[in-house]
CSV table of C-alpha atoms and ligand atoms in Angstrom, one decimal:
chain,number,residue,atom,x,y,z
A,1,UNK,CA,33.3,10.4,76.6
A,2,UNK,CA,32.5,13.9,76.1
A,3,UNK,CA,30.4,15.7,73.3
A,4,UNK,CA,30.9,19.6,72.1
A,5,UNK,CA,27.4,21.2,72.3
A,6,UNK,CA,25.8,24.5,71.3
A,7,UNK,CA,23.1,24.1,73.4
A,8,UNK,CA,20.3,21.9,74.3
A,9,UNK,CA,16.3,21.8,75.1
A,10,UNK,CA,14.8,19.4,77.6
A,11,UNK,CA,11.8,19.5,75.9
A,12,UNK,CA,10.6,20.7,71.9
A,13,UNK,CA,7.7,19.8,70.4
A,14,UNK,CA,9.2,21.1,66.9
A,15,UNK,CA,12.5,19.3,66.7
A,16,UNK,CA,10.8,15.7,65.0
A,17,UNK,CA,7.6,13.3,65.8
A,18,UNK,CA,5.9,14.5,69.8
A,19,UNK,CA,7.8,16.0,72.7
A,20,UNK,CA,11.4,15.8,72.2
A,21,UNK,CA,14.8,16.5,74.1
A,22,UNK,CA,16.4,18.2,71.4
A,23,UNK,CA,20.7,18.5,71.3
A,24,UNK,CA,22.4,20.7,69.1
A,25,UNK,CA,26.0,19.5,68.4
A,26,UNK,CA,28.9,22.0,67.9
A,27,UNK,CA,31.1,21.3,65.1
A,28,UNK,CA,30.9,21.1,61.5
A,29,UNK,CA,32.8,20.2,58.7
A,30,UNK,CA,30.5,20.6,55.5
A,31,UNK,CA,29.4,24.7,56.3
A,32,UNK,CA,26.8,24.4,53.4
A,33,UNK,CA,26.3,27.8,51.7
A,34,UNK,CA,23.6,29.7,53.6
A,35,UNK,CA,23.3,27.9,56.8
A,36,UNK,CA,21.2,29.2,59.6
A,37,UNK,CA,23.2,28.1,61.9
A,38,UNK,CA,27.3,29.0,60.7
A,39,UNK,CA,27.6,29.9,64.9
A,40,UNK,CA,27.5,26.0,64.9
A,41,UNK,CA,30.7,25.2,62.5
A,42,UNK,CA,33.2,25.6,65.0
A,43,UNK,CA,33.7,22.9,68.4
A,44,UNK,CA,36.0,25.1,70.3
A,45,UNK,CA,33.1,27.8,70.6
A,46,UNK,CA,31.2,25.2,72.4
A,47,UNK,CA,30.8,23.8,75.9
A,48,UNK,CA,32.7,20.4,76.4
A,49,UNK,CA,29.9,17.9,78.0
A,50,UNK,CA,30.2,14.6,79.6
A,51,UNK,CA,27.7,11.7,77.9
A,52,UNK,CA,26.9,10.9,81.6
A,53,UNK,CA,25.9,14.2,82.5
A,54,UNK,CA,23.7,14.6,79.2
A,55,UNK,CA,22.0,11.5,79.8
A,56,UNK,CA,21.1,12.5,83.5
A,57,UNK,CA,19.5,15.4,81.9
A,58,UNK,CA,17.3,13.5,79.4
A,59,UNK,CA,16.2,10.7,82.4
A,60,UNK,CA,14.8,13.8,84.4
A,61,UNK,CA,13.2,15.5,81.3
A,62,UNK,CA,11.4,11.7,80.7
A,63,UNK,CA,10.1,11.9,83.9
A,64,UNK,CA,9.0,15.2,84.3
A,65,UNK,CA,8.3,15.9,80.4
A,66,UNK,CA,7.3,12.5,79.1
A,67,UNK,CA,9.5,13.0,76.0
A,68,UNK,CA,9.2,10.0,73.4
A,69,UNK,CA,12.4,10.6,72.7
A,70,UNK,CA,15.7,12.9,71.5
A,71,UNK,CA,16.8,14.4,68.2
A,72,UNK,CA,20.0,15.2,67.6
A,73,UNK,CA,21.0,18.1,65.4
A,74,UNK,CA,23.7,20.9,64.6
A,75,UNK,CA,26.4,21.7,63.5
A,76,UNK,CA,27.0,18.2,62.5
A,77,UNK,CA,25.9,15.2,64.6
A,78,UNK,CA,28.3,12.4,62.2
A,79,UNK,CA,31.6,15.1,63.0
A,80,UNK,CA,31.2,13.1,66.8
A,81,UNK,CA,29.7,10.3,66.0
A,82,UNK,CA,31.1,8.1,68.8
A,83,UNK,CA,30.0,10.0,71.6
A,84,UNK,CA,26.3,10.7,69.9
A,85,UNK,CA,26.6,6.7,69.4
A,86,UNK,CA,27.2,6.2,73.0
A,87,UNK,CA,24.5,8.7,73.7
A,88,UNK,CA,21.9,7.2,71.8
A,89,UNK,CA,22.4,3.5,73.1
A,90,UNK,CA,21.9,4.5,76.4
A,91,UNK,CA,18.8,6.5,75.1
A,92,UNK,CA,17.6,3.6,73.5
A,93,UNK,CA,17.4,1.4,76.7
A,94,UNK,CA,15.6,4.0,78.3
A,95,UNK,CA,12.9,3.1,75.7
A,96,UNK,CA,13.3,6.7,74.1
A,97,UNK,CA,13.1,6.8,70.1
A,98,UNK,CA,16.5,8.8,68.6
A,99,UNK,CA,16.1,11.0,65.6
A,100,UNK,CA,19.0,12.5,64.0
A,101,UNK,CA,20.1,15.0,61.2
A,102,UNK,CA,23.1,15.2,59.1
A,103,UNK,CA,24.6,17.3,56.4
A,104,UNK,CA,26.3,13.7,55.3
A,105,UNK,CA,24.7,11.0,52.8
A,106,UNK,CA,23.6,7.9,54.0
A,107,UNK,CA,24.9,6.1,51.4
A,108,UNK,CA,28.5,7.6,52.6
A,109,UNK,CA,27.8,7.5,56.4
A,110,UNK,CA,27.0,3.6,56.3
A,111,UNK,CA,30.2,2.7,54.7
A,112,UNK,CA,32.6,4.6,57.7
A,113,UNK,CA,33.3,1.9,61.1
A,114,UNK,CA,32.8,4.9,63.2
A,115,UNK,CA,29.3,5.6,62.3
A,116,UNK,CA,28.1,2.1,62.9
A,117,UNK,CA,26.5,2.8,66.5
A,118,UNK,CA,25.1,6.0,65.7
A,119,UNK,CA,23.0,4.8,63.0
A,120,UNK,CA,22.4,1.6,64.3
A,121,UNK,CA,20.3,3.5,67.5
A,122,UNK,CA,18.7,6.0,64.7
A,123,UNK,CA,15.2,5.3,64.5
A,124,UNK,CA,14.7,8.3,62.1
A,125,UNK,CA,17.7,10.0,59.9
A,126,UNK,CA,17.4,12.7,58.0
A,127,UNK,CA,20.3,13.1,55.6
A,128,UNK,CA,22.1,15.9,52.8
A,129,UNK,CA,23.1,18.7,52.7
A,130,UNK,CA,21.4,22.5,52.6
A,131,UNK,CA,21.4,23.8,49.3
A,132,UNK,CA,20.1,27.0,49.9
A,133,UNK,CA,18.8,27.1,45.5
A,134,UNK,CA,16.5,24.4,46.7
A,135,UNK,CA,15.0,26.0,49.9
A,136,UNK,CA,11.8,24.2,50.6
A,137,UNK,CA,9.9,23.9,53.8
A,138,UNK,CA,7.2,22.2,52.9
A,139,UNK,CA,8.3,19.4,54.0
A,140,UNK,CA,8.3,18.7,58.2
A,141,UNK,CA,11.8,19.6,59.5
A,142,UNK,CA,14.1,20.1,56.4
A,143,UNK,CA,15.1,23.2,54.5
A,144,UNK,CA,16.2,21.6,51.2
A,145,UNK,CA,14.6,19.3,48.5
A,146,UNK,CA,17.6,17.6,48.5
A,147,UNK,CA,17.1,16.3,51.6
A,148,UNK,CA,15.7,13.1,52.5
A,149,UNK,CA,13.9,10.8,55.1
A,150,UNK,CA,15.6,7.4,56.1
A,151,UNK,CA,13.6,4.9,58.8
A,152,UNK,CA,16.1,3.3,59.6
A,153,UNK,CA,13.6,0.9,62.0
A,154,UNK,CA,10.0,0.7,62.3
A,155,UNK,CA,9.3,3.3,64.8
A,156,UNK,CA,8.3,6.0,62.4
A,157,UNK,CA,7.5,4.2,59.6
A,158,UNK,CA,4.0,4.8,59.5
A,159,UNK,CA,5.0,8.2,59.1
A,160,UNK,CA,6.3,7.9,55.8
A,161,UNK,CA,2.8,8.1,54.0
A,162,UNK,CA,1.4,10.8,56.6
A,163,UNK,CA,3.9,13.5,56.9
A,164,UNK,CA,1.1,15.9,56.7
A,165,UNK,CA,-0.4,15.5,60.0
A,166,UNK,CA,3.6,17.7,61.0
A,167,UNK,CA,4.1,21.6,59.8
A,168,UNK,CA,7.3,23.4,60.4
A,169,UNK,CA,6.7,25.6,63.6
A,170,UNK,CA,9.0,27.6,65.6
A,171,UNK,CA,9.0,28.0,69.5
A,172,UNK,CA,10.1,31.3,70.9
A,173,UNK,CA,11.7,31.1,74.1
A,174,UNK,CA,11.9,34.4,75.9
A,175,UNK,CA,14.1,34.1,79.7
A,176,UNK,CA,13.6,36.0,82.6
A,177,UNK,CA,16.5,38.5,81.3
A,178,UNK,CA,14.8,39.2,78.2
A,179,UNK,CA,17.3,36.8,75.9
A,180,UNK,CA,15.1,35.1,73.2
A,181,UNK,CA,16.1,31.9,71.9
A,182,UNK,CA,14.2,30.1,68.7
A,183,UNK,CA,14.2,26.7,67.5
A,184,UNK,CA,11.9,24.9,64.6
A,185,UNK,CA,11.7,25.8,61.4
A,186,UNK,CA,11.0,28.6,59.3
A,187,UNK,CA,13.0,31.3,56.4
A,188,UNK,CA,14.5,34.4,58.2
A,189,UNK,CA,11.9,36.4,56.5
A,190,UNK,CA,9.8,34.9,58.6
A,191,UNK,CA,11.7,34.5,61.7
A,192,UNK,CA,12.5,38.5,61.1
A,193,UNK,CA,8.8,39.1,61.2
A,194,UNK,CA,7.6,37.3,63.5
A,195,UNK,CA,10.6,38.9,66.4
A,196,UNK,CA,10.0,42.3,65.1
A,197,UNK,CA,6.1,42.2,66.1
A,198,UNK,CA,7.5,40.6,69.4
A,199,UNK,CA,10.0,43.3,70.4
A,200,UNK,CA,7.0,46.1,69.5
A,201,UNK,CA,4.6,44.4,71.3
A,202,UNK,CA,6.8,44.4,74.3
A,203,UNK,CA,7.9,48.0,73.8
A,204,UNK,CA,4.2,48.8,73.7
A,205,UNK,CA,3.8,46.9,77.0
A,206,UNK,CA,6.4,49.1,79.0
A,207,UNK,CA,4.7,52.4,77.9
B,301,LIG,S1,25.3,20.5,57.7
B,301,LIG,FE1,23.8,21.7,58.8
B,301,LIG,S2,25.0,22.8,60.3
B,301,LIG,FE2,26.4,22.0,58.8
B,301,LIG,S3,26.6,23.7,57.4
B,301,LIG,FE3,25.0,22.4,56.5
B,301,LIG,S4,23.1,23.2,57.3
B,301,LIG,FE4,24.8,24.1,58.6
């Protein structure tokens, strides 16, 4: 079975609940208004991966990271939900937790056949759509108001009364040919900011 990604991390500490391996689908059908991410919507400007290969990449980042477990994100995790449903059941007996995002309703995902294994290895789901009128981050990990937490087992449930303890944060990769990369969560004001003082700082460096 094979999955379209955008790109994945073998280990976040932003993406959901501790140390994460974070996969970002590619593909999506809704394309809210305002997206951060509209390089996401469409699969063919993806790479084509095999659920066997992914999986060997999230055994070695248990081992050497000590993940808890793997959020899936996008683009639109429900547009392949087979393959993420594979994915995650093999995740599961691993003993890893599965968190997963979607620009879909619950109430609408749970009636679809397809969907059945995705959300059955879901230990966290956090569903709707981005309506960039209600931007709000105050919440851990979601942009909109709209949006909403579903514990779908008891994993996280104890989180449901003590989301404080999480703030949005942002990790800035920087590789060894200068390409920065940033994942988490925060407004492009911020994001703006926060790379500008980054690309002085290193221009002070070379001088
Ligand atoms: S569901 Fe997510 S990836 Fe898709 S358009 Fe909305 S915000 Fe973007």
């Amino acid at each position: 079975m094979e999955l379209y990604i955008h790109r994945y991390i073998p280990v976040t500490e932003v993406e959901g609940p501790g140390k994460r391996f974070a996969i970002w689908v590619q593909g999506c059908s809704i394309r809210c208004k305002g997206c951060a991410v509209p390089w996401t919507w469409v699969n063919e400007n993806g790479t084509k991966m095999n659920v066997e290969n992914l999986f060997e990449f999230i055994k070695d980042s248990k081992e050497q990271n000590e993940i808890e477990g793997v959020t899936f994100l996008g683009g639109e995790p429900f547009d392949q939900a087979e393959a993420l449903g594979e994915l995650g059941r093999k995740v599961k007996q691993l003993g890893l937790t599965v968190m997963t995002f979607t620009g879909y309703l619950y109430d609408d995902l749970k009636k679809q056949k397809q969907n059945q294994q995705l959300l059955s290895v879901t230990d966290l789901l956090i569903d709707g759509p981005f309506i960039e009128e209600k931007l709000d981050l105050s919440r851990p990990w979601v942009g909109s108001s709209n949006q909403n937490y579903h514990f779908l087992t008891d994993v996280y449930k104890h989180l449901e009364t003590n989301f404080h303890q999480f703030q949005n944060k942002i990790e800035i990769r920087i590789s060894q040919n200068g390409t920065i990369s940033v994942n988490g969560m925060a407004t492009k004001d911020t994001l703006k900011e926060i790379l500008n003082q980054h690309t002085f700082k290193r221009i002070r460096s070379n001088t």
